[in-house]
Coordinates of N, CA and C in Angstrom, one line a residue:
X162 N 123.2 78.0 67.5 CA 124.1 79.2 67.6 C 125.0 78.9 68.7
X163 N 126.3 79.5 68.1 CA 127.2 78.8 69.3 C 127.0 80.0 70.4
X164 N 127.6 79.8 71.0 CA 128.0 80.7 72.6 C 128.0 81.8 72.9
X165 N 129.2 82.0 72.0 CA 130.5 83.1 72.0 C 129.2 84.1 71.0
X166 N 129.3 83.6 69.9 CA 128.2 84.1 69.2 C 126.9 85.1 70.2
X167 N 126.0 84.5 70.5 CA 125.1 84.5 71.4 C 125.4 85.7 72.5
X168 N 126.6 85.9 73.1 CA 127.0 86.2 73.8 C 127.2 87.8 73.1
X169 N 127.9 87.8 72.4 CA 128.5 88.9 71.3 C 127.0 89.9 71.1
X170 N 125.8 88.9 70.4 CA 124.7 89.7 69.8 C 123.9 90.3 71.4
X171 N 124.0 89.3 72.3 CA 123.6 90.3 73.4 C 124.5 91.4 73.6
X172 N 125.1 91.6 74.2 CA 126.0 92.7 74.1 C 125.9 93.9 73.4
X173 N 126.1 93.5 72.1 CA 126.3 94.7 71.5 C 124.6 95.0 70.6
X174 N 123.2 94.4 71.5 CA 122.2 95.0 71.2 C 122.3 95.8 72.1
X175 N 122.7 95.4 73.6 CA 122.3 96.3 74.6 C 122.8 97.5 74.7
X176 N 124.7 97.4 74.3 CA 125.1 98.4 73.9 C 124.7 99.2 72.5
X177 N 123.6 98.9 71.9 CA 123.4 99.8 70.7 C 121.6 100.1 71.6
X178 N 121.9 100.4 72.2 CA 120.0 100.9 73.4 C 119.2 100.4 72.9
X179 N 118.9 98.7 73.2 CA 117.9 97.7 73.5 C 117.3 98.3 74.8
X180 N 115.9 97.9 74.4 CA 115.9 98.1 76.3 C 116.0 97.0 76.8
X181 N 115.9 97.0 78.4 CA 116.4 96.2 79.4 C 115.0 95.3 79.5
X182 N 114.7 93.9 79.7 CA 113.8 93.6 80.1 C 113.8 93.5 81.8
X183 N 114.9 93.7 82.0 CA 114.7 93.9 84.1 C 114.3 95.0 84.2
X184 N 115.1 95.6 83.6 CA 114.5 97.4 84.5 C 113.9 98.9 83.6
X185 N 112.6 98.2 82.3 CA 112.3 98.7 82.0 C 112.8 99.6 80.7
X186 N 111.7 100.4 79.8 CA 112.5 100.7 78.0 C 113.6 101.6 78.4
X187 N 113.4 102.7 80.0 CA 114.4 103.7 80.0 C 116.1 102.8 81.0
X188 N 115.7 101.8 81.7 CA 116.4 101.0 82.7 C 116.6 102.1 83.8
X189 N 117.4 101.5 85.1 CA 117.1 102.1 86.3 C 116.2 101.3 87.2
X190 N 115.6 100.1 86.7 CA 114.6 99.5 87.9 C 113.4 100.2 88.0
X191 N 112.3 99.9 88.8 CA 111.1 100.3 89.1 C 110.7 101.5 89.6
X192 N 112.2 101.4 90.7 CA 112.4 103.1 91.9 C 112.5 104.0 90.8
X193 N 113.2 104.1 90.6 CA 113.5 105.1 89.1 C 112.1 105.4 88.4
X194 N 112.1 104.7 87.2 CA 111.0 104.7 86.6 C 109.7 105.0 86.9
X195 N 109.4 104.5 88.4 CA 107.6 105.1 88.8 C 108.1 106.3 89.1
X196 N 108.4 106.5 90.2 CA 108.1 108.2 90.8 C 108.7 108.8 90.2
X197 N 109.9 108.9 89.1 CA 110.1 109.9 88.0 C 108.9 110.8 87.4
X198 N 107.9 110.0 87.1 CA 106.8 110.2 86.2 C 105.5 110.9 87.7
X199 N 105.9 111.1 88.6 CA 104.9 111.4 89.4 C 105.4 113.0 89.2
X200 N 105.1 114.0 88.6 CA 105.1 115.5 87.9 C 104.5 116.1 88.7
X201 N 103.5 115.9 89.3 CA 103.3 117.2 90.3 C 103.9 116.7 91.9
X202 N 104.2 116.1 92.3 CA 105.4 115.1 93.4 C 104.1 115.1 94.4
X203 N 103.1 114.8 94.5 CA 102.1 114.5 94.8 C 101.8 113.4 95.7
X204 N 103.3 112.6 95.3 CA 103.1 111.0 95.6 C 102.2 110.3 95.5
X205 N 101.5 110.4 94.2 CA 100.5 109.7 93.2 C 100.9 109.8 91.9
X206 N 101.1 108.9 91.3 CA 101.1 108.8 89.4 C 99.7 108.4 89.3
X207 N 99.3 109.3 88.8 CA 97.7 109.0 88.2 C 97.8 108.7 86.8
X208 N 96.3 108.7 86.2 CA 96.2 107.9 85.3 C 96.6 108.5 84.3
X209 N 96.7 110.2 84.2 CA 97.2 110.7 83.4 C 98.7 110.9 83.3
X210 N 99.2 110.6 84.1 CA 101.0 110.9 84.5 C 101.6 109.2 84.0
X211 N 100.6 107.9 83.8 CA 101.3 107.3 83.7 C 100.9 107.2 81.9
X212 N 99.9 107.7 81.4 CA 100.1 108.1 80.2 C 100.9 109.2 79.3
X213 N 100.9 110.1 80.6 CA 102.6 110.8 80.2 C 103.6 110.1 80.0
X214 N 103.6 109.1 81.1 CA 104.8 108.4 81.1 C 105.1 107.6 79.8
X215 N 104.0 106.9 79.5 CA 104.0 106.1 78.1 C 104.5 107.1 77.3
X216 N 103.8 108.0 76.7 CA 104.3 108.9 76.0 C 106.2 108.9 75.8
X217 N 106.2 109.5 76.8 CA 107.7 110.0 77.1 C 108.1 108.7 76.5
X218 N 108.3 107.6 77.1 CA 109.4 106.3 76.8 C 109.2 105.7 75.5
X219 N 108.0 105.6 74.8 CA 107.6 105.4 73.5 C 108.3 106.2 72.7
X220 N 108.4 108.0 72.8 CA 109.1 108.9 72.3 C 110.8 108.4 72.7
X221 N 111.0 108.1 73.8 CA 112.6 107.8 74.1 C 113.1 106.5 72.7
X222 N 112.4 105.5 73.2 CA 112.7 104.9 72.1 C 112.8 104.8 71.2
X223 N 111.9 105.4 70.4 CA 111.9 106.0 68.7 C 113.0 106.6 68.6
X224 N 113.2 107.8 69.5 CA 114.5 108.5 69.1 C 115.7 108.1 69.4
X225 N 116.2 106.7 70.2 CA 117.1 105.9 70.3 C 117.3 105.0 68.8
X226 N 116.3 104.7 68.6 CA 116.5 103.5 67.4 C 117.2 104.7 66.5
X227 N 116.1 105.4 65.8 CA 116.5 106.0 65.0 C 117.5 107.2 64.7
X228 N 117.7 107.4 65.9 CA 119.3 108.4 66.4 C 120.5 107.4 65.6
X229 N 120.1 106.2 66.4 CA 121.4 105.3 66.1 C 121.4 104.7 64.4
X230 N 120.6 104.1 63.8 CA 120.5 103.7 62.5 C 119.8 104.6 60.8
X231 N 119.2 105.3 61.3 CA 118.6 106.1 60.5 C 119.6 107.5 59.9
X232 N 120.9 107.1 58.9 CA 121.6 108.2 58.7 C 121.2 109.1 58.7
X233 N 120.4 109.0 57.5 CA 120.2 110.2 56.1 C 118.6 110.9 57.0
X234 N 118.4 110.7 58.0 CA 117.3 111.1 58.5 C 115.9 111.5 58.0
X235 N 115.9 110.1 56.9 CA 114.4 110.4 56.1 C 113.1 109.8 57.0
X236 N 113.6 108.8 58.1 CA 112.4 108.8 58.5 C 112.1 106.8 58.5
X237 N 113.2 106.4 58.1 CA 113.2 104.9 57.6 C 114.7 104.3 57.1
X238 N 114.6 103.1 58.2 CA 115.9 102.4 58.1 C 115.9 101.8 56.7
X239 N 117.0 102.0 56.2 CA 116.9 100.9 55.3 C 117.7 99.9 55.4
X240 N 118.0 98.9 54.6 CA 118.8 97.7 54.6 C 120.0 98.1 54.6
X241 N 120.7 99.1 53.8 CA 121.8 99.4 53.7 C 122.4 100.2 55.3
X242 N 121.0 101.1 55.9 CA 122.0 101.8 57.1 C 122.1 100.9 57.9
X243 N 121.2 99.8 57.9 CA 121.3 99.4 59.6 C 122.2 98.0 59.0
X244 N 122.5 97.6 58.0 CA 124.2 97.1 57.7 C 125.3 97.4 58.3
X245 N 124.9 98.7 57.4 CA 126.6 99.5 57.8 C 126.5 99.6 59.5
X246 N 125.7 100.1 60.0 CA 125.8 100.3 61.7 C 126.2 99.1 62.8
X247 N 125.3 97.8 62.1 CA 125.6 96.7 62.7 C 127.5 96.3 61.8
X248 N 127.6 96.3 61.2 CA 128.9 96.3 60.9 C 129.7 96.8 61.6
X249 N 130.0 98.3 61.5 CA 130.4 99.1 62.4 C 130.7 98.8 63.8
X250 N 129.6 97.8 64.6 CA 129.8 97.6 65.7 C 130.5 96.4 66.1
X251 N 130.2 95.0 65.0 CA 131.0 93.8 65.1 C 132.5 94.4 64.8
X252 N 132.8 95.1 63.7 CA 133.6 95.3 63.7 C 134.5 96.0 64.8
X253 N 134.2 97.1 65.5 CA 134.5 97.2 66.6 C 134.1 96.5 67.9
X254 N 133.5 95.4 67.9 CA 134.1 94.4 68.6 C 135.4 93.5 68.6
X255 N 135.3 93.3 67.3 CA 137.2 92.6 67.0 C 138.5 93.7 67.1
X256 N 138.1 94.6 66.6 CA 139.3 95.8 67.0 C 139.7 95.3 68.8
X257 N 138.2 95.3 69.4 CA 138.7 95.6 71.1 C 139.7 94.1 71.3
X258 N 139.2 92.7 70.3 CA 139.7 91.6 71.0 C 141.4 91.8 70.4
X259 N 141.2 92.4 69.3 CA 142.7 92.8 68.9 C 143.5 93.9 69.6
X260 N 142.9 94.3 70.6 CA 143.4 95.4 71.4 C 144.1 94.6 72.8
X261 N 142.8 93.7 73.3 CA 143.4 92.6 74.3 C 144.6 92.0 73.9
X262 N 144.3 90.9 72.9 CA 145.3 90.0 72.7 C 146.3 90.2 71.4
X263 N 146.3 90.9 70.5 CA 147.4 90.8 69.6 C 148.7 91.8 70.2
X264 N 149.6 91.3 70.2 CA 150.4 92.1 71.2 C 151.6 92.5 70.2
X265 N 151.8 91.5 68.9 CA 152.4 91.9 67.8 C 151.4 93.0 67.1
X266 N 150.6 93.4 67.1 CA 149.9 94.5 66.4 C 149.9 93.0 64.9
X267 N 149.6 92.6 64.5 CA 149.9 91.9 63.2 C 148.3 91.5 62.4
X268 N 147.2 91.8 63.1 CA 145.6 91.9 62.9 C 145.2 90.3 62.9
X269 N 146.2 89.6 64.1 CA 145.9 88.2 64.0 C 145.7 87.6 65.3
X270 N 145.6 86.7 65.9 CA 146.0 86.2 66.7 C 146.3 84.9 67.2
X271 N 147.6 84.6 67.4 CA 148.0 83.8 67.3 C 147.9 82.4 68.8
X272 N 148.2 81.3 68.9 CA 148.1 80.6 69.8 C 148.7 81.0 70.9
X273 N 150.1 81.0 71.1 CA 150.4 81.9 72.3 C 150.4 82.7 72.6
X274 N 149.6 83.9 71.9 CA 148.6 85.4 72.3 C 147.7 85.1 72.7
X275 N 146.8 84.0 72.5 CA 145.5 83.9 72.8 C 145.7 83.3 74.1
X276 N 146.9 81.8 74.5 CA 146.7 81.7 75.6 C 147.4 82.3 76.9
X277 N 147.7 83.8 76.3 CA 148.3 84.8 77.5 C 146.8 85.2 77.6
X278 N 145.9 85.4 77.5 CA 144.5 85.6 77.5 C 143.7 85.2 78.7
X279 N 142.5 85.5 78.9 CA 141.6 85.1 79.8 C 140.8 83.9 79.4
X280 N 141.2 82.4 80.2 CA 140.7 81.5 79.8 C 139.2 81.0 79.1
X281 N 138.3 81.6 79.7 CA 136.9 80.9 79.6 C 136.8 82.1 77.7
X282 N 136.8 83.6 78.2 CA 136.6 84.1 76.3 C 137.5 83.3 75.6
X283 N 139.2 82.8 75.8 CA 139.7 82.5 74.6 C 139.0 80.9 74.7
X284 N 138.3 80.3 74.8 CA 138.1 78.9 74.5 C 136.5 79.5 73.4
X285 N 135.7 80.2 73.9 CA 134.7 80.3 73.2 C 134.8 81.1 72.2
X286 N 135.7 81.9 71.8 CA 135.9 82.8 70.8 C 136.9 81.6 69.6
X287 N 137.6 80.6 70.4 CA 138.0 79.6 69.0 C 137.0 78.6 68.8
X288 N 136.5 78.2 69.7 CA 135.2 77.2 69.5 C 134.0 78.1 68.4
X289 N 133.7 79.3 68.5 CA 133.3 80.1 67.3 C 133.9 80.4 66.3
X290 N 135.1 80.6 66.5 CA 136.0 81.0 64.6 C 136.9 80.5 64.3
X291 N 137.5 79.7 65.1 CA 138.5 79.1 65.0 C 138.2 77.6 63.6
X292 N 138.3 78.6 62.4 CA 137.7 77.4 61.4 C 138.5 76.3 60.9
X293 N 139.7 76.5 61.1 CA 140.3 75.6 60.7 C 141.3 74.9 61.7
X294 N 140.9 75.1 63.5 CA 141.1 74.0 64.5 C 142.3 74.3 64.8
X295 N 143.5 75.1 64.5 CA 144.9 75.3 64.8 C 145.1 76.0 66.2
X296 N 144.2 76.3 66.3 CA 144.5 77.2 68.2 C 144.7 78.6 68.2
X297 N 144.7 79.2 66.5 CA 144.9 80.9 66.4 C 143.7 81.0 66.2
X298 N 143.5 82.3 65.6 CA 142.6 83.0 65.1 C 143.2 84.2 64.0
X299 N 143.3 83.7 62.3 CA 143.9 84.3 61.6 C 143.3 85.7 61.5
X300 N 143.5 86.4 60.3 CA 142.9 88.0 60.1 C 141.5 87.1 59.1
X301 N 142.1 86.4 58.3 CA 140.3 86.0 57.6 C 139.7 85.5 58.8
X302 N 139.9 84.5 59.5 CA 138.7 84.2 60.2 C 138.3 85.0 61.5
X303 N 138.9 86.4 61.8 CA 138.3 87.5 62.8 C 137.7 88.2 61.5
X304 N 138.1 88.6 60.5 CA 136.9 89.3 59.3 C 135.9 88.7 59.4
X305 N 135.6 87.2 58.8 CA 134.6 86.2 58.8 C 133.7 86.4 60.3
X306 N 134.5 86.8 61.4 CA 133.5 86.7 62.8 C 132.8 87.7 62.9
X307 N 133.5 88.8 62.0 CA 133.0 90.4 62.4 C 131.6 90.2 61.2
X308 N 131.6 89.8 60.0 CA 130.6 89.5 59.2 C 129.6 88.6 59.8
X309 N 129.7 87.6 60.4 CA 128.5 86.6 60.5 C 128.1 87.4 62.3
X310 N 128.6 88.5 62.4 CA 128.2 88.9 64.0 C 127.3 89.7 63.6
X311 N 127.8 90.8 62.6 CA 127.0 91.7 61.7 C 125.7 91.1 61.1
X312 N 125.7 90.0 60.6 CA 124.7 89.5 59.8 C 123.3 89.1 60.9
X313 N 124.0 88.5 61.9 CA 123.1 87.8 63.2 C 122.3 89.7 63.8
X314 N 123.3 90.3 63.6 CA 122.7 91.5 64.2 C 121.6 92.6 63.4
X315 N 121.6 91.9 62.3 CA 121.0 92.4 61.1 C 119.6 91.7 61.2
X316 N 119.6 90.8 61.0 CA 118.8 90.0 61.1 C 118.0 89.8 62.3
X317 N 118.7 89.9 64.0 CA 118.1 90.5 65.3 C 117.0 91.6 64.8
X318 N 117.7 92.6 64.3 CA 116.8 94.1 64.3 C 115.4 93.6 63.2
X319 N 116.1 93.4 62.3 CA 114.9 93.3 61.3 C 113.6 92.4 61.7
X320 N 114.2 91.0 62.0 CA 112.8 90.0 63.0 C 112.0 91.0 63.8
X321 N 112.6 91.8 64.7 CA 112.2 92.7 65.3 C 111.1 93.7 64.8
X322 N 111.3 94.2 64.0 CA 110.9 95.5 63.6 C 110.4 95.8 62.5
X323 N 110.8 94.9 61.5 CA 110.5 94.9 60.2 C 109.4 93.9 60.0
X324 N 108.0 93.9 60.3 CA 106.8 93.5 60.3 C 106.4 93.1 58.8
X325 N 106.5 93.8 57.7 CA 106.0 93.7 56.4 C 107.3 92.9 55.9
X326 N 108.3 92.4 56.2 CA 109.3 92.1 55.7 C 110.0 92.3 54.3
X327 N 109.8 93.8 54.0 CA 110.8 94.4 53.1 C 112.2 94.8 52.9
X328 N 112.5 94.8 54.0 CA 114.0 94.7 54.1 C 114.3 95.9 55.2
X329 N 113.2 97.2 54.9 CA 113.8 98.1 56.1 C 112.8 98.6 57.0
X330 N 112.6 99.7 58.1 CA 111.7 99.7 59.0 C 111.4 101.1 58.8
X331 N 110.5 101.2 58.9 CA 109.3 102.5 58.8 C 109.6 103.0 60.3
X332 N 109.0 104.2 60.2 CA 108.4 105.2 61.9 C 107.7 104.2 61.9
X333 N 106.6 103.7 61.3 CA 105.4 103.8 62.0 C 105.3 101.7 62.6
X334 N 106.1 101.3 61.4 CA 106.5 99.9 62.3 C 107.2 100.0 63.7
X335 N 108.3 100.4 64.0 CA 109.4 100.4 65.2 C 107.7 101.0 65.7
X336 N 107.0 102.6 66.0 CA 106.1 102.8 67.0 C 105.5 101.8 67.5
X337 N 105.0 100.7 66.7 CA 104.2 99.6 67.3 C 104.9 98.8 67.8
X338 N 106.4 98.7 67.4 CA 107.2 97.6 68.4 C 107.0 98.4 69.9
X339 N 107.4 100.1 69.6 CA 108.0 100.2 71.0 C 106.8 100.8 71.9
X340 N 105.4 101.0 70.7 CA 104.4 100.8 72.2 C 103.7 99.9 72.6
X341 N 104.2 98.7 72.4 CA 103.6 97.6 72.9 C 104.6 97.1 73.6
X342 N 106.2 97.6 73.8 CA 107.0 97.3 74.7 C 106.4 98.7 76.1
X343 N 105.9 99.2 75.8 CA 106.0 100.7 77.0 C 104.5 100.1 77.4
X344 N 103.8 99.7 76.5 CA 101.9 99.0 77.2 C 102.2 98.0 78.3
X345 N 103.2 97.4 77.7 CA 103.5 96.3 78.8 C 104.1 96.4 80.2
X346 N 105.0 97.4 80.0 CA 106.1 98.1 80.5 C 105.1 98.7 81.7
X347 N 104.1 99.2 81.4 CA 103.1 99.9 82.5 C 102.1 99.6 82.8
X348 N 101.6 98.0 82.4 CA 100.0 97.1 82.8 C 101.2 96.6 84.2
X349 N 102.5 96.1 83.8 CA 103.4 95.5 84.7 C 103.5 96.8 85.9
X350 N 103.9 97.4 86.1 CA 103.5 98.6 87.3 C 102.5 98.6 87.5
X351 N 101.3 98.5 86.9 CA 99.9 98.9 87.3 C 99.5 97.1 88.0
X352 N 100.2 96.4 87.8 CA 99.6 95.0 88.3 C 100.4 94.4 89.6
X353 N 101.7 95.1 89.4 CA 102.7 95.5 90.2 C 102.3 96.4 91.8
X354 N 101.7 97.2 91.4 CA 102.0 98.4 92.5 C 100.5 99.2 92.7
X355 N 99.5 98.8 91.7 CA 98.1 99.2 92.0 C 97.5 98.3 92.9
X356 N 97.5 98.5 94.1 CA 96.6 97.8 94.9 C 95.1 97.5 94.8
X357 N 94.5 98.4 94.8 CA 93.4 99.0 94.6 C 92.6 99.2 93.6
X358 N 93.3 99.1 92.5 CA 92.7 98.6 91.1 C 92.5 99.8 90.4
X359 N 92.7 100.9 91.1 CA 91.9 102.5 90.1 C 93.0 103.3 89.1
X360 N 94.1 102.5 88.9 CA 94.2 103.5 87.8 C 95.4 103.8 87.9
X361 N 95.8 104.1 89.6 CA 96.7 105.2 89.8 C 97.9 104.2 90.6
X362 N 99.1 104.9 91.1 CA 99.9 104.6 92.0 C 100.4 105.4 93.1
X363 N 100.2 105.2 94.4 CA 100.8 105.6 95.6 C 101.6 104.9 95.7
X364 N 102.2 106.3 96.4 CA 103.7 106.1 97.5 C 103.5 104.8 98.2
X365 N 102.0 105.3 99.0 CA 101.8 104.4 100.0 C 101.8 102.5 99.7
X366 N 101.3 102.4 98.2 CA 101.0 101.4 97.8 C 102.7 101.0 97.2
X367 N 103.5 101.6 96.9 CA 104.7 101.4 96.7 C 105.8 100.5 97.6
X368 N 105.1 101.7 99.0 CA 106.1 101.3 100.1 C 105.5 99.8 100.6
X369 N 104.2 99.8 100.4 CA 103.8 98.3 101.4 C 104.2 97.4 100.2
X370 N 103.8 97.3 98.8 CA 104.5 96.5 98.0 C 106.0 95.7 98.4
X371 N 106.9 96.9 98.3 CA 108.4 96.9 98.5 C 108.6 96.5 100.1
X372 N 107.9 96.9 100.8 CA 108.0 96.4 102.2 C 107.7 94.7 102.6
X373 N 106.3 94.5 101.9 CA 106.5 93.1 101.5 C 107.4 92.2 100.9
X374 N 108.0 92.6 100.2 CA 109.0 92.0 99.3 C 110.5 92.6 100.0
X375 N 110.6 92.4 101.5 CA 111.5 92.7 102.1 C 112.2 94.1 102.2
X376 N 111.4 95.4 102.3 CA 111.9 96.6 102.5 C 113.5 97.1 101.5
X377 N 112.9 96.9 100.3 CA 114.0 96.6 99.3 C 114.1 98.5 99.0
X378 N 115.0 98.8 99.1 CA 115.0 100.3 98.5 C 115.3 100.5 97.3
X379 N 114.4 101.3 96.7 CA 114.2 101.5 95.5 C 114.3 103.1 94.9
X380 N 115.0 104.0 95.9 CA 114.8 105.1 95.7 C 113.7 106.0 96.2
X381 N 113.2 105.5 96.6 CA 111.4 106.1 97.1 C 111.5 107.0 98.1
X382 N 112.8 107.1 99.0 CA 113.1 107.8 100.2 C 111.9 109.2 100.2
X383 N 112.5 110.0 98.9 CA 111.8 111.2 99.1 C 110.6 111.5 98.7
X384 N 109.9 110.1 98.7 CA 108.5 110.2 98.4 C 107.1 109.9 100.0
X385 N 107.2 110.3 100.7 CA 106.6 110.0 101.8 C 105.0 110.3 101.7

């Protein structure tokens, strides 16, 4: 896979609410995320608050996925919605590069539009569609990029999610993707920031963590 490609399908999963692998399914980093979930401000997430917490972000995510792909709100993606949606977004990815660079409005872009451009995108966006080597980028081969971005992004979700490989995703498939991203999401805090081994998380055990790891602020101020 070329680059530019690569580049594109990151993006616009993150922009369609991937979660973050740095900073967790809701993002915000660790500050955020732990003592959010500490409900009675106790300055302890016990064992029950961090199964709240699961709860919550397992619920967040289901209703991100399926907010975004699931039109007709029966309960299950099919092939057809999460097409059109991944479409929808490659496609408004080329809109934006035709917003940058075509300055004739003409749905093309031509060589010396492209090198009034920002050097490092315009080399990797012809090195990806530039199919026939001339230095533009015609209107069929930005169609063609918006299609094979769409298809990579189709194919992203579905590897993902689509476990029985039928073509669309169930509630109850995505639930096991996204509670075994939120299991993880909080053995990593509990391996992270349980000193102690019982279950729970302190302030205290927060602050000497984060103080080891060079007194990094994390938000924690109002947790003493």
């Amino acid at each position: 896979m070329k680059l530019i490609t690569t580049l594109v399908i990151i993006g616009l999963a993150v922009s369609m609410g991937s979660a973050s692998a740095n900073h967790g399914p809701e993002g915000g980093g660790e500050g955020f995320s732990l003592l959010h979930y500490d409900a009675n401000r106790d300055g302890t997430i016990s064992a029950a608050e961090l199964a709240a917490a699961n709860a919550a972000l397992v619920a967040s995510l289901q209703s991100r996925l399926f907010d975004k792909y699931d039109t007709n709100k029966d309960g299950t993606i099919s092939t057809a919605e999460a097409l059109a949606v991944n479409q929808a977004a490659a496609e408004e990815w080329v809109q934006d590069i035709l917003e940058d660079y075509d300055a004739n409005s003409d749905g093309a872009l031509s060589a010396d539009e492209l090198q009034s451009g920002r050097g490092f995108e315009v080399l990797v966006l012809l090195d990806a569609y530039d199919q026939d080597n001339d230095g533009a980028l015609s209107a069929a081969e930005l169609a063609a990029a918006a299609q094979a971005v769409a298809n990579r992004l189709q194919k992203r979700l579905l590897d993902k999610y689509d476990s029985n490989k039928d073509g669309s995703i169930t509630t109850a498939e995505a639930l096991a993707v996204h509670q075994a991203i939120v299991n993880a999401e909080i053995q990593s805090w509990l391996t992270t920031f349980d000193m102690n081994k019982d279950g729970a998380i302190t302030s205290a055990e927060i602050r000497a963590v984060l103080g080891a790891a060079g007194g990094l602020d994390h938000g924690f101020g109002g947790h003493r």
